[in-house]
Amino acid sequence: MSKNVPNISIIIPTYNRAKIISATLESILEQTYQYWECIVVDDNSQDDTTDVVRSFEERDNRFLLISNEHKKGAQGARNTGILHSKYDWIICFDSDNTMHPDMLMNLSSEISDKIDVVQCFSTIVDANTNEVIGEQNWISEGDIDRKSVV
């Protein structure tokens, strides 16, 4: 793979999401950008979440399931995923969200040696009607090392 193509680690903490995590993982499989790994950290679910995630591991070796032996909470699960990630670029994603098919392609096009952080916006969609019901935009500029973020 070319040095100019950034690899991305997607970290997904999850807990008792067996009924909905398939949509999240399918949206990652549908990415037009292919240079990623997806680490799902199950935070000691009591349902069939691990079985669902294992089925994705079997379909595509870019998926990795890590199971916490005891509950650490979402942030603890994220930290576990980050510790197991192979790549420098990390996306923290939630197990009840879906990615637009071009999300990773669009984000990767912004990555360069001069950038520390790339961010995007979210569109909030009603799951029953597919109607857009809101957006969340984050706009910031500055040198994050000097905490001059606007």
Tab-separated table of C-alpha atoms in Angstrom, residues 114-119 137-150:
chain	number	residue	atom	x	y	z
A	114	LYS	CA	0.459	18.790	8.800
A	115	ILE	CA	-2.810	17.748	10.433
A	116	ASP	CA	-3.387	16.278	13.904
A	117	VAL	CA	-7.173	15.951	13.892
A	118	VAL	CA	-9.848	15.585	11.224
A	119	GLN	CA	-13.489	15.944	12.152
A	137	ASN	CA	-21.687	20.517	13.223
A	138	TRP	CA	-18.356	21.013	14.929
A	139	ILE	CA	-16.204	23.822	13.652
A	140	SER	CA	-12.812	24.445	15.192
A	141	GLU	CA	-9.502	25.856	14.151
A	142	GLY	CA	-6.151	26.311	15.780
A	143	ASP	CA	-3.189	24.512	17.232
A	144	ILE	CA	-4.520	21.827	19.567
A	145	ASP	CA	-1.174	21.608	21.354
A	146	ARG	CA	-1.544	25.206	22.510
A	147	LYS	CA	-5.257	24.791	23.241
A	148	SER	CA	-6.071	27.700	20.932
A	149	VAL	CA	-9.054	25.909	19.462
A	150	VAL	CA	-11.841	28.286	18.515
